[in-house]
Amino acid sequence: MSDLGRCAEALFDDSAPMPAGMGEAWTPGSHRSVMARLRAGSGPMTCSVYKYVVGIHKTPGTYRSGRRTELRNDREVVEATDFWVERWVEGTDSKLAASILEYGVGAAVRQYDRDRAAAWYALWRRCKTGRPLRKHRGFYTFMDGGVDDCPDCVRDMDRLADGAFDRSAAQLLDEGGPAGEWPEQAVKQVAWVTAQRHPHSRLFAQRDADRVWYIDPFRASVVVFDGRSIAAAPVPFTLNPESDLDFVADATRCDQRIVAFSGKHNYRAAQRYGRHVLLVEGTYYSSRGQAEMNHSVWLSPPTAEEAAGLVEDFAASLPRSFRRVPIWSDPRRGSVMRKYSGESAIGVWGGNWTTGLQHAQLAQEFAGETQAIAALEAQELDWLRAGKTLTNLYLRMPEPRPNQKDTTKSS
């Protein structure tokens, strides 16, 4: 029996545990099959619906630098929850009911389904046991679908139900203004109300075109805002690909690079190969003592000239907290280390390569910095053509070789 078949059978066996791996095996076709079996059954099928919405509410995507891209199956969760609510009767297991409704409410909010979100939220609070929360507990905001029973979410759900969000978004659009000057929260509200999209991380602004580019909070889509509406990116994009090979297949070198750091380790960078532009962004995590990539996205406009323009826009719209540094090394901060999947981190420091994660060491020596850089660019292309991906950037001051240390003792 296939993994999908095994999961489906476990769904409809109340004595079977939660089927593992459903998110990975799930397909649109399997959803239609499961819903047909649910509708053919009797009663609310609470246990089956519970297992199903928990198993499919997010589908794990690619892993990169230890971070997962989650794809949300909100329409499917809404459909399954809707089926359950239509058949629900008082006395149904309140714990399972609360769980089904919790996933359903979050999905309905992300879909801006006001009627279902408000009605299901009222049911959820009836099924919810324990004291209400004093503070929002979730990582995601209300508009991202992070919903609980704290005072803020109760207030926001009331505003959603009575149309206050719609009125606020309409007022913002009437006031207008250049896209780049909009507060982030205002952009998110207009996008949520008018387009059921969720801009989250700002990539860059195009001042001439009056557009701001964003990645959604689940790192699954790229959208742009033009001061009036929000829409899908106007050029093909690929988020967190398993391989970068397709984007460098015809390249002989990297045509443009931009590297910027905030503080010591938070970074943003751009690399262009012909008409393909790679944008990456990372954050320093003190608990792990290192920067980790939050997202990588390839933008692929029709021509190399347009791609070069996107890199220039990226450079011109870096946040004020980010300082551009030389693309290979900063005299005060150290070598710009680049980590490719399956390889040790590598950088350039003078006429040497540097390697290592926590302690950068001077490694292979070349005739000079120009030669070291040329060799590293060639190595990068070789790795990319072998299917490897850029997974991290960080700064390290290389430790000198033992014979380079100052051993002079003060007299």
mmCIF file of C-alpha atoms in Angstrom:
data_model
loop_
_atom_site.group_PDB
_atom_site.id
_atom_site.type_symbol
_atom_site.label_atom_id
_atom_site.label_comp_id
_atom_site.label_asym_id
_atom_site.label_seq_id
_atom_site.Cartn_x
_atom_site.Cartn_y
_atom_site.Cartn_z
ATOM 1 C CA MET A 1 0.000 0.000 0.000
ATOM 2 C CA SER A 2 1.289 3.455 -0.881
ATOM 3 C CA ASP A 3 1.994 6.069 1.769
ATOM 4 C CA LEU A 4 -1.090 7.949 0.586
ATOM 5 C CA GLY A 5 -3.278 4.856 0.813
ATOM 6 C CA ARG A 6 -1.953 4.045 4.281
ATOM 7 C CA CYS A 7 -2.716 7.586 5.459
ATOM 8 C CA ALA A 8 -6.223 7.461 3.994
ATOM 9 C CA GLU A 9 -7.061 4.197 5.744
ATOM 10 C CA ALA A 10 -5.777 5.538 9.065
ATOM 11 C CA LEU A 11 -8.007 8.586 8.680
ATOM 12 C CA PHE A 12 -11.147 6.465 8.677
ATOM 13 C CA ASP A 13 -10.096 4.088 11.452
ATOM 14 C CA ASP A 14 -10.933 5.787 14.742
ATOM 15 C CA SER A 15 -8.667 3.386 16.617
ATOM 16 C CA ALA A 16 -5.643 4.143 14.401
ATOM 17 C CA PRO A 17 -3.134 6.806 15.445
ATOM 18 C CA MET A 18 -2.585 10.029 13.541
ATOM 19 C CA PRO A 19 -1.120 9.024 10.139
ATOM 20 C CA ALA A 20 2.455 10.214 9.804
ATOM 21 C CA GLY A 21 3.659 11.830 6.591
ATOM 22 C CA MET A 22 0.277 12.941 5.289
ATOM 23 C CA GLY A 23 1.547 16.439 4.500
ATOM 24 C CA GLU A 24 4.298 15.034 2.286
ATOM 25 C CA ALA A 25 1.999 12.563 0.493
ATOM 26 C CA TRP A 26 -0.975 14.894 0.078
ATOM 27 C CA THR A 27 -2.202 15.885 -3.416
ATOM 28 C CA PRO A 28 -5.286 17.747 -4.729
ATOM 29 C CA GLY A 29 -6.577 14.413 -5.997
ATOM 30 C CA SER A 30 -6.284 12.828 -2.590
ATOM 31 C CA HIS A 31 -8.258 15.726 -1.109
ATOM 32 C CA ARG A 32 -11.156 15.064 -3.468
ATOM 33 C CA SER A 33 -11.046 11.375 -2.552
ATOM 34 C CA VAL A 34 -11.027 12.054 1.192
ATOM 35 C CA MET A 35 -13.908 14.541 0.965
ATOM 36 C CA ALA A 36 -15.964 12.028 -1.045
ATOM 37 C CA ARG A 37 -15.450 9.399 1.671
ATOM 38 C CA LEU A 38 -16.321 11.903 4.394
ATOM 39 C CA ARG A 39 -19.576 12.864 2.665
ATOM 40 C CA ALA A 40 -20.480 9.220 2.156
ATOM 41 C CA GLY A 41 -20.123 8.558 5.875
ATOM 42 C CA SER A 42 -22.621 9.227 8.628
ATOM 43 C CA GLY A 43 -22.503 11.929 11.268
ATOM 44 C CA PRO A 44 -19.807 14.614 11.599
ATOM 45 C CA MET A 45 -16.902 12.107 11.273
ATOM 46 C CA THR A 46 -15.117 14.152 13.948
ATOM 47 C CA CYS A 47 -12.104 11.904 14.457
ATOM 48 C CA SER A 48 -11.466 11.595 10.707
ATOM 49 C CA VAL A 49 -11.832 15.327 10.086
ATOM 50 C CA TYR A 50 -9.557 16.091 13.038
ATOM 51 C CA LYS A 51 -6.812 13.828 11.722
ATOM 52 C CA TYR A 52 -7.222 15.249 8.241
ATOM 53 C CA VAL A 53 -7.020 18.970 9.008
ATOM 54 C CA VAL A 54 -4.096 18.435 11.368
ATOM 55 C CA GLY A 55 -2.293 16.346 8.766
ATOM 56 C CA ILE A 56 -2.731 18.674 5.772
ATOM 57 C CA HIS A 57 -2.966 22.197 7.207
ATOM 58 C CA LYS A 58 0.577 22.809 6.024
ATOM 59 C CA THR A 59 2.668 20.847 3.572
ATOM 60 C CA PRO A 60 6.409 20.881 4.292
ATOM 61 C CA GLY A 61 8.336 22.323 1.377
ATOM 62 C CA THR A 62 12.055 22.512 0.805
ATOM 63 C CA TYR A 63 14.604 22.776 3.576
ATOM 64 C CA ARG A 64 17.404 25.290 3.294
ATOM 65 C CA SER A 65 19.886 26.271 5.970
ATOM 66 C CA GLY A 66 17.693 24.322 8.397
ATOM 67 C CA ARG A 67 14.594 26.431 7.682
ATOM 68 C CA ARG A 68 11.372 25.016 6.277
ATOM 69 C CA THR A 69 9.134 26.559 3.654
ATOM 70 C CA GLU A 70 5.549 25.771 4.590
ATOM 71 C CA LEU A 71 2.805 25.629 1.974
ATOM 72 C CA ARG A 72 -0.628 26.251 3.475
ATOM 73 C CA ASN A 73 -3.605 24.186 2.292
ATOM 74 C CA ASP A 74 -6.144 26.710 3.555
ATOM 75 C CA ARG A 75 -8.890 26.101 0.966
ATOM 76 C CA GLU A 76 -8.865 22.394 1.717
ATOM 77 C CA VAL A 77 -8.909 22.943 5.488
ATOM 78 C CA VAL A 78 -11.851 25.353 5.093
ATOM 79 C CA GLU A 79 -13.764 22.788 3.012
ATOM 80 C CA ALA A 80 -13.169 19.990 5.541
ATOM 81 C CA THR A 81 -14.090 22.216 8.490
ATOM 82 C CA ASP A 82 -17.215 23.403 6.685
ATOM 83 C CA PHE A 83 -18.290 19.790 6.183
ATOM 84 C CA TRP A 84 -17.758 19.072 9.882
ATOM 85 C CA VAL A 85 -19.613 22.183 11.094
ATOM 86 C CA GLU A 86 -22.653 21.353 8.941
ATOM 87 C CA ARG A 87 -22.943 17.961 10.669
ATOM 88 C CA TRP A 88 -21.751 19.012 14.120
ATOM 89 C CA VAL A 89 -24.043 18.422 17.080
ATOM 90 C CA GLU A 90 -23.793 19.462 20.721
ATOM 91 C CA GLY A 91 -21.948 16.923 22.818
ATOM 92 C CA THR A 92 -19.235 16.173 20.263
ATOM 93 C CA ASP A 93 -15.822 15.645 21.840
ATOM 94 C CA SER A 94 -14.960 19.233 22.780
ATOM 95 C CA LYS A 95 -11.192 18.722 22.569
ATOM 96 C CA LEU A 96 -11.305 17.408 18.994
ATOM 97 C CA ALA A 97 -13.953 19.981 18.077
ATOM 98 C CA ALA A 98 -11.795 22.834 19.371
ATOM 99 C CA SER A 99 -8.814 21.575 17.388
ATOM 100 C CA ILE A 100 -10.793 21.287 14.139
ATOM 101 C CA LEU A 101 -12.220 24.771 14.611
ATOM 102 C CA GLU A 102 -8.836 26.243 15.515
ATOM 103 C CA TYR A 103 -7.341 25.117 12.203
ATOM 104 C CA GLY A 104 -10.503 26.121 10.369
ATOM 105 C CA VAL A 105 -10.589 29.621 11.849
ATOM 106 C CA GLY A 106 -6.934 30.276 11.010
ATOM 107 C CA ALA A 107 -7.446 29.100 7.430
ATOM 108 C CA ALA A 108 -10.638 31.157 7.048
ATOM 109 C CA VAL A 109 -8.897 34.298 8.335
ATOM 110 C CA ARG A 110 -6.010 33.837 5.886
ATOM 111 C CA GLN A 111 -8.595 33.417 3.120
ATOM 112 C CA TYR A 112 -10.486 36.499 4.359
ATOM 113 C CA ASP A 113 -13.638 34.409 4.636
ATOM 114 C CA ARG A 114 -15.372 36.748 7.062
ATOM 115 C CA ASP A 115 -18.612 34.824 7.565
ATOM 116 C CA ARG A 116 -17.020 31.455 8.276
ATOM 117 C CA ALA A 117 -14.200 32.943 10.368
ATOM 118 C CA ALA A 118 -16.609 34.790 12.665
ATOM 119 C CA ALA A 119 -19.084 31.912 13.005
ATOM 120 C CA TRP A 120 -16.406 29.297 13.609
ATOM 121 C CA TYR A 121 -14.583 31.531 16.059
ATOM 122 C CA ALA A 122 -17.748 31.779 18.167
ATOM 123 C CA LEU A 123 -18.080 27.969 18.123
ATOM 124 C CA TRP A 124 -14.388 27.564 18.926
ATOM 125 C CA ARG A 125 -14.622 29.764 22.010
ATOM 126 C CA ARG A 126 -17.575 27.692 23.218
ATOM 127 C CA CYS A 127 -15.557 24.488 22.828
ATOM 128 C CA LYS A 128 -12.353 25.982 24.238
ATOM 129 C CA THR A 129 -11.654 25.056 27.847
ATOM 130 C CA GLY A 130 -9.532 26.932 30.350
ATOM 131 C CA ARG A 131 -9.048 30.614 30.966
ATOM 132 C CA PRO A 132 -8.733 33.015 28.020
ATOM 133 C CA LEU A 133 -5.209 34.158 27.262
ATOM 134 C CA ARG A 134 -4.024 37.572 28.371
ATOM 135 C CA LYS A 135 -1.570 37.906 25.505
ATOM 136 C CA HIS A 136 -1.453 36.672 21.900
ATOM 137 C CA ARG A 137 0.503 33.427 22.007
ATOM 138 C CA GLY A 138 1.308 32.844 18.357
ATOM 139 C CA PHE A 139 4.263 33.642 16.149
ATOM 140 C CA TYR A 140 1.934 34.866 13.394
ATOM 141 C CA THR A 141 -0.296 37.930 13.566
ATOM 142 C CA PHE A 142 -4.089 37.842 13.313
ATOM 143 C CA MET A 143 -3.985 38.683 9.586
ATOM 144 C CA ASP A 144 -1.535 35.804 9.038
ATOM 145 C CA GLY A 145 -4.087 33.442 10.573
ATOM 146 C CA GLY A 146 -2.611 33.389 14.081
ATOM 147 C CA VAL A 147 -5.824 33.354 16.140
ATOM 148 C CA ASP A 148 -6.406 32.589 19.821
ATOM 149 C CA ASP A 149 -8.754 33.720 22.600
ATOM 150 C CA CYS A 150 -6.683 36.657 23.810
ATOM 151 C CA PRO A 151 -8.303 40.136 24.013
ATOM 152 C CA ASP A 152 -6.528 41.310 20.834
ATOM 153 C CA CYS A 153 -7.873 38.437 18.737
ATOM 154 C CA VAL A 154 -11.379 38.844 20.186
ATOM 155 C CA ARG A 155 -11.262 42.527 19.203
ATOM 156 C CA ASP A 156 -9.893 41.769 15.745
ATOM 157 C CA MET A 157 -12.502 39.094 15.106
ATOM 158 C CA ASP A 158 -15.234 41.556 16.047
ATOM 159 C CA ARG A 159 -13.714 44.091 13.644
ATOM 160 C CA LEU A 160 -13.577 41.475 10.891
ATOM 161 C CA ALA A 161 -17.197 40.470 11.452
ATOM 162 C CA ASP A 162 -18.605 44.017 11.415
ATOM 163 C CA GLY A 163 -16.627 45.206 8.387
ATOM 164 C CA ALA A 164 -14.206 47.527 10.219
ATOM 165 C CA PHE A 165 -11.210 46.105 8.372
ATOM 166 C CA ASP A 166 -12.877 46.771 5.026
ATOM 167 C CA ARG A 167 -13.658 50.363 5.961
ATOM 168 C CA SER A 168 -10.134 50.963 7.211
ATOM 169 C CA ALA A 169 -8.608 49.543 4.015
ATOM 170 C CA ALA A 170 -10.901 51.687 1.863
ATOM 171 C CA GLN A 171 -9.846 54.794 3.786
ATOM 172 C CA LEU A 172 -6.158 53.957 3.325
ATOM 173 C CA LEU A 173 -6.644 53.554 -0.430
ATOM 174 C CA ASP A 174 -8.529 56.855 -0.645
ATOM 175 C CA GLU A 175 -5.631 58.633 1.067
ATOM 176 C CA GLY A 176 -3.166 56.994 -1.350
ATOM 177 C CA GLY A 177 0.483 57.950 -1.660
ATOM 178 C CA PRO A 178 3.655 56.444 -3.178
ATOM 179 C CA ALA A 179 3.963 52.727 -2.519
ATOM 180 C CA GLY A 180 7.377 53.046 -0.883
ATOM 181 C CA GLU A 181 6.043 55.478 1.731
ATOM 182 C CA TRP A 182 3.240 53.250 3.021
ATOM 183 C CA PRO A 183 3.676 51.855 6.564
ATOM 184 C CA GLU A 184 4.119 48.094 6.454
ATOM 185 C CA GLN A 185 1.016 47.411 8.546
ATOM 186 C CA ALA A 186 -1.122 49.484 6.158
ATOM 187 C CA VAL A 187 0.174 47.514 3.150
ATOM 188 C CA LYS A 188 -0.611 44.253 4.915
ATOM 189 C CA GLN A 189 -4.139 45.337 5.746
ATOM 190 C CA VAL A 190 -4.966 46.519 2.222
ATOM 191 C CA ALA A 191 -3.480 43.343 0.749
ATOM 192 C CA TRP A 192 -5.376 41.125 3.167
ATOM 193 C CA VAL A 193 -8.720 42.816 2.567
ATOM 194 C CA THR A 194 -8.518 43.375 -1.188
ATOM 195 C CA ALA A 195 -6.466 40.470 -2.482
ATOM 196 C CA GLN A 196 -6.298 37.800 0.237
ATOM 197 C CA ARG A 197 -2.524 38.033 0.032
ATOM 198 C CA HIS A 198 -0.093 38.373 2.893
ATOM 199 C CA PRO A 199 3.025 40.492 2.254
ATOM 200 C CA HIS A 200 5.538 40.011 5.030
ATOM 201 C CA SER A 201 9.260 40.482 4.334
ATOM 202 C CA ARG A 202 10.101 43.461 2.112
ATOM 203 C CA LEU A 203 12.555 42.519 -0.628
ATOM 204 C CA PHE A 204 13.128 45.907 -2.253
ATOM 205 C CA ALA A 205 11.391 48.954 -3.725
ATOM 206 C CA GLN A 206 11.299 50.178 -7.323
ATOM 207 C CA ARG A 207 10.909 53.927 -6.950
ATOM 208 C CA ASP A 208 10.659 54.656 -10.691
ATOM 209 C CA ALA A 209 7.912 52.047 -11.108
ATOM 210 C CA ASP A 210 6.382 52.881 -7.695
ATOM 211 C CA ARG A 211 6.329 49.251 -6.576
ATOM 212 C CA VAL A 212 7.431 47.426 -3.450
ATOM 213 C CA TRP A 213 8.242 43.719 -3.568
ATOM 214 C CA TYR A 214 7.473 41.321 -0.701
ATOM 215 C CA ILE A 215 7.683 37.662 0.298
ATOM 216 C CA ASP A 216 4.674 36.253 2.142
ATOM 217 C CA PRO A 217 5.100 35.083 5.773
ATOM 218 C CA PHE A 218 5.154 31.421 4.763
ATOM 219 C CA ARG A 219 7.877 32.012 2.148
ATOM 220 C CA ALA A 220 5.758 30.548 -0.634
ATOM 221 C CA SER A 221 5.029 33.549 -2.864
ATOM 222 C CA VAL A 222 6.376 36.904 -4.087
ATOM 223 C CA VAL A 223 3.958 39.834 -4.424
ATOM 224 C CA VAL A 224 4.218 43.534 -5.310
ATOM 225 C CA PHE A 225 2.329 46.597 -4.056
ATOM 226 C CA ASP A 226 1.890 49.681 -6.257
ATOM 227 C CA GLY A 227 0.126 52.021 -3.849
ATOM 228 C CA ARG A 228 -3.319 50.954 -5.062
ATOM 229 C CA SER A 229 -3.404 47.158 -5.092
ATOM 230 C CA ILE A 230 -1.264 44.104 -4.553
ATOM 231 C CA ALA A 231 -0.622 41.406 -7.128
ATOM 232 C CA ALA A 232 1.655 38.517 -7.983
ATOM 233 C CA ALA A 233 5.207 39.394 -8.991
ATOM 234 C CA PRO A 234 5.395 40.630 -12.600
ATOM 235 C CA VAL A 235 8.353 38.335 -13.404
ATOM 236 C CA PRO A 236 8.840 34.589 -12.870
ATOM 237 C CA PHE A 237 10.238 33.744 -9.441
ATOM 238 C CA THR A 238 11.456 30.650 -7.628
ATOM 239 C CA LEU A 239 11.618 30.495 -3.832
ATOM 240 C CA ASN A 240 14.117 28.270 -2.036
ATOM 241 C CA PRO A 241 14.838 25.904 -4.954
ATOM 242 C CA GLU A 242 16.423 22.557 -4.248
ATOM 243 C CA SER A 243 19.051 23.363 -6.897
ATOM 244 C CA ASP A 244 20.282 26.582 -8.491
ATOM 245 C CA LEU A 245 21.574 24.793 -11.590
ATOM 246 C CA ASP A 246 18.867 26.040 -13.973
ATOM 247 C CA PHE A 247 19.720 29.669 -13.216
ATOM 248 C CA VAL A 248 23.440 29.443 -13.966
ATOM 249 C CA ALA A 249 23.439 26.915 -16.807
ATOM 250 C CA ASP A 250 24.615 29.481 -19.389
ATOM 251 C CA ALA A 251 26.673 31.680 -17.061
ATOM 252 C CA THR A 252 30.429 32.118 -17.314
ATOM 253 C CA ARG A 253 30.674 34.359 -14.261
ATOM 254 C CA CYS A 254 28.633 36.252 -11.689
ATOM 255 C CA ASP A 255 27.717 39.544 -13.385
ATOM 256 C CA GLN A 256 26.750 41.576 -10.295
ATOM 257 C CA ARG A 257 27.017 41.218 -6.527
ATOM 258 C CA ILE A 258 25.664 43.280 -3.645
ATOM 259 C CA VAL A 259 26.438 42.414 -0.010
ATOM 260 C CA ALA A 260 25.144 44.322 3.020
ATOM 261 C CA PHE A 261 25.211 43.634 6.753
ATOM 262 C CA SER A 262 23.286 44.999 9.710
ATOM 263 C CA GLY A 263 25.192 44.817 12.949
ATOM 264 C CA LYS A 264 27.752 42.081 12.617
ATOM 265 C CA HIS A 265 25.838 39.169 11.142
ATOM 266 C CA ASN A 266 22.364 40.020 9.730
ATOM 267 C CA TYR A 267 22.755 40.137 5.982
ATOM 268 C CA ARG A 268 21.097 40.807 2.651
ATOM 269 C CA ALA A 269 22.735 40.051 -0.671
ATOM 270 C CA ALA A 270 22.064 39.887 -4.405
ATOM 271 C CA GLN A 271 23.874 37.979 -7.144
ATOM 272 C CA ARG A 272 23.088 38.178 -10.860
ATOM 273 C CA TYR A 273 23.872 35.565 -13.486
ATOM 274 C CA GLY A 274 22.680 36.893 -16.854
ATOM 275 C CA ARG A 275 18.929 37.481 -16.549
ATOM 276 C CA HIS A 276 18.582 35.592 -13.252
ATOM 277 C CA VAL A 277 18.898 37.397 -9.899
ATOM 278 C CA LEU A 278 19.358 35.597 -6.582
ATOM 279 C CA LEU A 279 18.272 37.503 -3.455
ATOM 280 C CA VAL A 280 19.094 36.134 -0.009
ATOM 281 C CA GLU A 281 18.478 37.388 3.518
ATOM 282 C CA GLY A 282 19.610 36.036 6.860
ATOM 283 C CA THR A 283 19.295 36.740 10.565
ATOM 284 C CA TYR A 284 21.728 36.231 13.415
ATOM 285 C CA TYR A 285 20.433 33.867 16.104
ATOM 286 C CA SER A 286 22.238 34.391 19.409
ATOM 287 C CA SER A 287 21.030 31.026 20.736
ATOM 288 C CA ARG A 288 22.946 29.297 17.945
ATOM 289 C CA GLY A 289 25.759 31.803 17.625
ATOM 290 C CA GLN A 290 25.435 32.227 13.873
ATOM 291 C CA ALA A 291 23.522 33.787 11.011
ATOM 292 C CA GLU A 292 21.010 31.577 9.194
ATOM 293 C CA MET A 293 19.343 32.156 5.857
ATOM 294 C CA ASN A 294 15.670 33.078 6.132
ATOM 295 C CA HIS A 295 14.882 32.960 2.438
ATOM 296 C CA SER A 296 16.382 32.830 -1.015
ATOM 297 C CA VAL A 297 14.513 33.811 -4.161
ATOM 298 C CA TRP A 298 15.433 33.823 -7.837
ATOM 299 C CA LEU A 299 13.837 36.501 -10.019
ATOM 300 C CA SER A 300 13.974 35.824 -13.755
ATOM 301 C CA PRO A 301 12.940 38.797 -15.931
ATOM 302 C CA PRO A 302 13.080 38.425 -19.743
ATOM 303 C CA THR A 303 16.414 40.226 -20.236
ATOM 304 C CA ALA A 304 19.746 40.718 -18.506
ATOM 305 C CA GLU A 305 19.191 44.492 -18.628
ATOM 306 C CA GLU A 306 15.972 44.179 -16.612
ATOM 307 C CA ALA A 307 17.729 41.870 -14.171
ATOM 308 C CA ALA A 308 20.514 44.427 -13.714
ATOM 309 C CA GLY A 309 17.851 47.033 -12.969
ATOM 310 C CA LEU A 310 16.393 44.826 -10.231
ATOM 311 C CA VAL A 311 19.825 44.525 -8.606
ATOM 312 C CA GLU A 312 20.210 48.302 -8.689
ATOM 313 C CA ASP A 313 16.745 48.700 -7.145
ATOM 314 C CA PHE A 314 17.716 46.215 -4.444
ATOM 315 C CA ALA A 315 20.881 48.152 -3.638
ATOM 316 C CA ALA A 316 19.079 51.515 -3.583
ATOM 317 C CA SER A 317 16.386 50.343 -1.199
ATOM 318 C CA LEU A 318 18.406 48.533 1.467
ATOM 319 C CA PRO A 319 17.117 49.420 4.956
ATOM 320 C CA ARG A 320 19.070 52.117 6.761
ATOM 321 C CA SER A 321 20.328 49.617 9.307
ATOM 322 C CA PHE A 322 22.178 47.697 6.578
ATOM 323 C CA ARG A 323 25.628 48.832 5.483
ATOM 324 C CA ARG A 324 27.036 47.750 2.138
ATOM 325 C CA VAL A 325 30.422 46.094 2.455
ATOM 326 C CA PRO A 326 32.965 45.050 -0.177
ATOM 327 C CA ILE A 327 31.677 41.875 -1.745
ATOM 328 C CA TRP A 328 34.662 39.729 -0.712
ATOM 329 C CA SER A 329 35.978 41.147 2.549
ATOM 330 C CA ASP A 330 35.627 44.081 4.897
ATOM 331 C CA PRO A 331 38.930 45.366 6.353
ATOM 332 C CA ARG A 332 37.420 45.856 9.810
ATOM 333 C CA ARG A 333 34.906 43.029 9.927
ATOM 334 C CA GLY A 334 36.595 40.199 8.095
ATOM 335 C CA SER A 335 36.018 37.876 5.174
ATOM 336 C CA VAL A 336 32.527 37.539 3.653
ATOM 337 C CA MET A 337 32.103 33.789 4.085
ATOM 338 C CA ARG A 338 29.840 31.928 1.667
ATOM 339 C CA LYS A 339 28.375 28.542 2.559
ATOM 340 C CA TYR A 340 27.199 26.176 -0.171
ATOM 341 C CA SER A 341 25.235 23.019 0.554
ATOM 342 C CA GLY A 342 27.489 20.094 1.391
ATOM 343 C CA GLU A 343 30.643 22.239 1.423
ATOM 344 C CA SER A 344 32.673 24.064 4.054
ATOM 345 C CA ALA A 345 32.180 27.825 4.208
ATOM 346 C CA ILE A 346 34.696 29.692 2.099
ATOM 347 C CA GLY A 347 35.834 33.281 1.586
ATOM 348 C CA VAL A 348 38.717 35.489 0.439
ATOM 349 C CA TRP A 349 41.202 37.352 2.620
ATOM 350 C CA GLY A 350 43.969 39.030 0.686
ATOM 351 C CA GLY A 351 45.713 36.413 -1.410
ATOM 352 C CA ASN A 352 44.215 33.520 0.570
ATOM 353 C CA TRP A 353 41.035 31.558 0.727
ATOM 354 C CA THR A 354 39.493 31.319 4.192
ATOM 355 C CA THR A 355 37.524 28.310 5.434
ATOM 356 C CA GLY A 356 35.586 27.352 8.518
ATOM 357 C CA LEU A 357 32.377 28.092 10.381
ATOM 358 C CA GLN A 358 33.198 29.370 13.861
ATOM 359 C CA HIS A 359 36.898 30.099 13.347
ATOM 360 C CA ALA A 360 37.898 31.123 9.823
ATOM 361 C CA GLN A 361 41.337 29.832 8.922
ATOM 362 C CA LEU A 362 43.654 30.997 6.157
ATOM 363 C CA ALA A 363 43.802 28.173 3.651
ATOM 364 C CA GLN A 364 44.911 27.967 0.016
ATOM 365 C CA GLU A 365 47.269 30.774 -1.017
ATOM 366 C CA PHE A 366 47.297 32.503 -4.420
ATOM 367 C CA ALA A 367 49.572 35.020 -6.105
ATOM 368 C CA GLY A 368 47.291 37.851 -4.968
ATOM 369 C CA GLU A 369 43.738 38.854 -4.133
ATOM 370 C CA THR A 370 42.675 39.059 -7.805
ATOM 371 C CA GLN A 371 43.719 35.458 -8.372
ATOM 372 C CA ALA A 372 42.043 34.275 -5.145
ATOM 373 C CA ILE A 373 38.766 35.942 -6.135
ATOM 374 C CA ALA A 374 38.854 34.547 -9.684
ATOM 375 C CA ALA A 375 39.454 31.050 -8.348
ATOM 376 C CA LEU A 376 36.608 31.343 -5.842
ATOM 377 C CA GLU A 377 34.174 32.635 -8.498
ATOM 378 C CA ALA A 378 35.071 29.627 -10.646
ATOM 379 C CA GLN A 379 34.581 27.316 -7.654
ATOM 380 C CA GLU A 380 31.149 28.830 -6.956
ATOM 381 C CA LEU A 381 30.010 28.180 -10.523
ATOM 382 C CA ASP A 382 31.285 24.608 -10.345
ATOM 383 C CA TRP A 383 29.278 24.027 -7.170
ATOM 384 C CA LEU A 384 26.132 25.608 -8.610
ATOM 385 C CA ARG A 385 26.422 23.517 -11.767
ATOM 386 C CA ALA A 386 26.762 20.452 -9.565
ATOM 387 C CA GLY A 387 23.343 21.223 -8.067
ATOM 388 C CA LYS A 388 24.521 22.875 -4.869
ATOM 389 C CA THR A 389 22.843 25.972 -3.420
ATOM 390 C CA LEU A 390 24.022 29.029 -1.532
ATOM 391 C CA THR A 391 22.772 28.453 2.021
ATOM 392 C CA ASN A 392 24.401 31.155 4.156
ATOM 393 C CA LEU A 393 26.588 34.255 4.399
ATOM 394 C CA TYR A 394 28.446 35.615 7.407
ATOM 395 C CA LEU A 395 31.500 37.667 8.371
ATOM 396 C CA ARG A 396 34.571 36.219 10.068
ATOM 397 C CA MET A 397 37.935 37.749 10.861
ATOM 398 C CA PRO A 398 40.421 35.027 9.892
ATOM 399 C CA GLU A 399 42.856 33.814 12.493
ATOM 400 C CA PRO A 400 46.459 34.359 11.382
ATOM 401 C CA ARG A 401 48.720 31.427 10.774
ATOM 402 C CA PRO A 402 51.021 30.570 13.685
ATOM 403 C CA ASN A 403 54.072 32.041 11.938
ATOM 404 C CA GLN A 404 52.153 35.284 11.338
ATOM 405 C CA LYS A 405 51.343 35.940 14.991
ATOM 406 C CA ASP A 406 53.314 38.610 16.791
ATOM 407 C CA THR A 407 55.549 36.701 19.197
ATOM 408 C CA THR A 408 57.583 39.754 20.182
ATOM 409 C CA LYS A 409 57.658 40.064 23.943
ATOM 410 C CA SER A 410 57.666 43.486 25.550
ATOM 411 C CA SER A 411 60.824 44.195 27.481
#
